[in-house]
Coordinates of C-alpha atoms in Angstrom, one line a residue:
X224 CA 115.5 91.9 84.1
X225 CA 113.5 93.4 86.7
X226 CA 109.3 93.6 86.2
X227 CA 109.1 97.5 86.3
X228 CA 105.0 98.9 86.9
X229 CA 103.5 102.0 85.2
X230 CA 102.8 102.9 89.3
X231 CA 106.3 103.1 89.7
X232 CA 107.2 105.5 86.5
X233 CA 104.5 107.5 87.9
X234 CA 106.3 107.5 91.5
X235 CA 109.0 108.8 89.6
X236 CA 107.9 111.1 87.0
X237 CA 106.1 113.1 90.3
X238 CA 109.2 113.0 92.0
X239 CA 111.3 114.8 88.9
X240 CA 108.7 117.5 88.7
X241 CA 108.8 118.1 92.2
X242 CA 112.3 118.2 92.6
X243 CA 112.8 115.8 94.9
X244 CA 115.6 112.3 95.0
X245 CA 113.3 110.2 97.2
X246 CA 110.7 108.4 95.6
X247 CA 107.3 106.1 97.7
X248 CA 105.5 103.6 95.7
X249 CA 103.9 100.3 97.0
X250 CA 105.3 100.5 100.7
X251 CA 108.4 100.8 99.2
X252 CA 110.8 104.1 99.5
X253 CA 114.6 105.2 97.7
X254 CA 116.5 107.5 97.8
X255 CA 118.6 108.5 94.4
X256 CA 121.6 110.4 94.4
X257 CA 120.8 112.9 92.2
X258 CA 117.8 114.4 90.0
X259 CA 120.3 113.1 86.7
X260 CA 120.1 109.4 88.7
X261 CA 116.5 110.0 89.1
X262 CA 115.7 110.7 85.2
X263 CA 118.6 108.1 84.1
X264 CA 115.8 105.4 86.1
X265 CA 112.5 107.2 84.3
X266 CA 114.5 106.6 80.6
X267 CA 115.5 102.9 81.5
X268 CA 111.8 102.2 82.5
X269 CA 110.3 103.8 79.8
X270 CA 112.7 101.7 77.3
X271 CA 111.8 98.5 79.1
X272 CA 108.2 99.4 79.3
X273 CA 108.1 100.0 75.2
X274 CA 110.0 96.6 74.5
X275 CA 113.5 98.5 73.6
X276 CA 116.4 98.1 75.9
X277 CA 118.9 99.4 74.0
X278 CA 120.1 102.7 72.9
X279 CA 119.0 104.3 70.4
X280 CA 121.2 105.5 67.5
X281 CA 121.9 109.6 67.8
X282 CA 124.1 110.2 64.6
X283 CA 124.2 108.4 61.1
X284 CA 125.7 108.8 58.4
X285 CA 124.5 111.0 55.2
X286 CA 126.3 111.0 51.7
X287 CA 125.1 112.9 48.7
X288 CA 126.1 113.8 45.1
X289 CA 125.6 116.4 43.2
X290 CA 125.0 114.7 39.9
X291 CA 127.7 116.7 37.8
X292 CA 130.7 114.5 38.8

């Protein structure tokens, strides 16, 4: 797992609201593919950076009764 800093989600999150795919941080520059690569990177740091690295659930299951059956 790689060590990911805050100064590099920064670097990011300024390049998404600008609109630009190439990102500077550190002496270091890349280029991404796209501004959906670009985000994809900012959601993977940001669930390394709060301890979860996996997915998070986005449906469940909900069951009910109406009490007269």
């Amino acid at each position: 797992m790689t060590n990911w800093t805050e100064t590099e989600l920064s670097a990011l999150r300024r390049a998404y609201a600008s609109g630009t795919t190439r990102v500077s941080y550190d002496g270091k520059s890349v280029d991404y593919g796209s501004a959906e690569d670009l985000l994809a990177r900012i959601r993977t740091i940001e669930r390394a950076i709060a301890g979860t690295t996996r997915p998070l659930a986005v449906a469940g299951l909900a069951g009910f009764s109406r009490g007269d059956r």
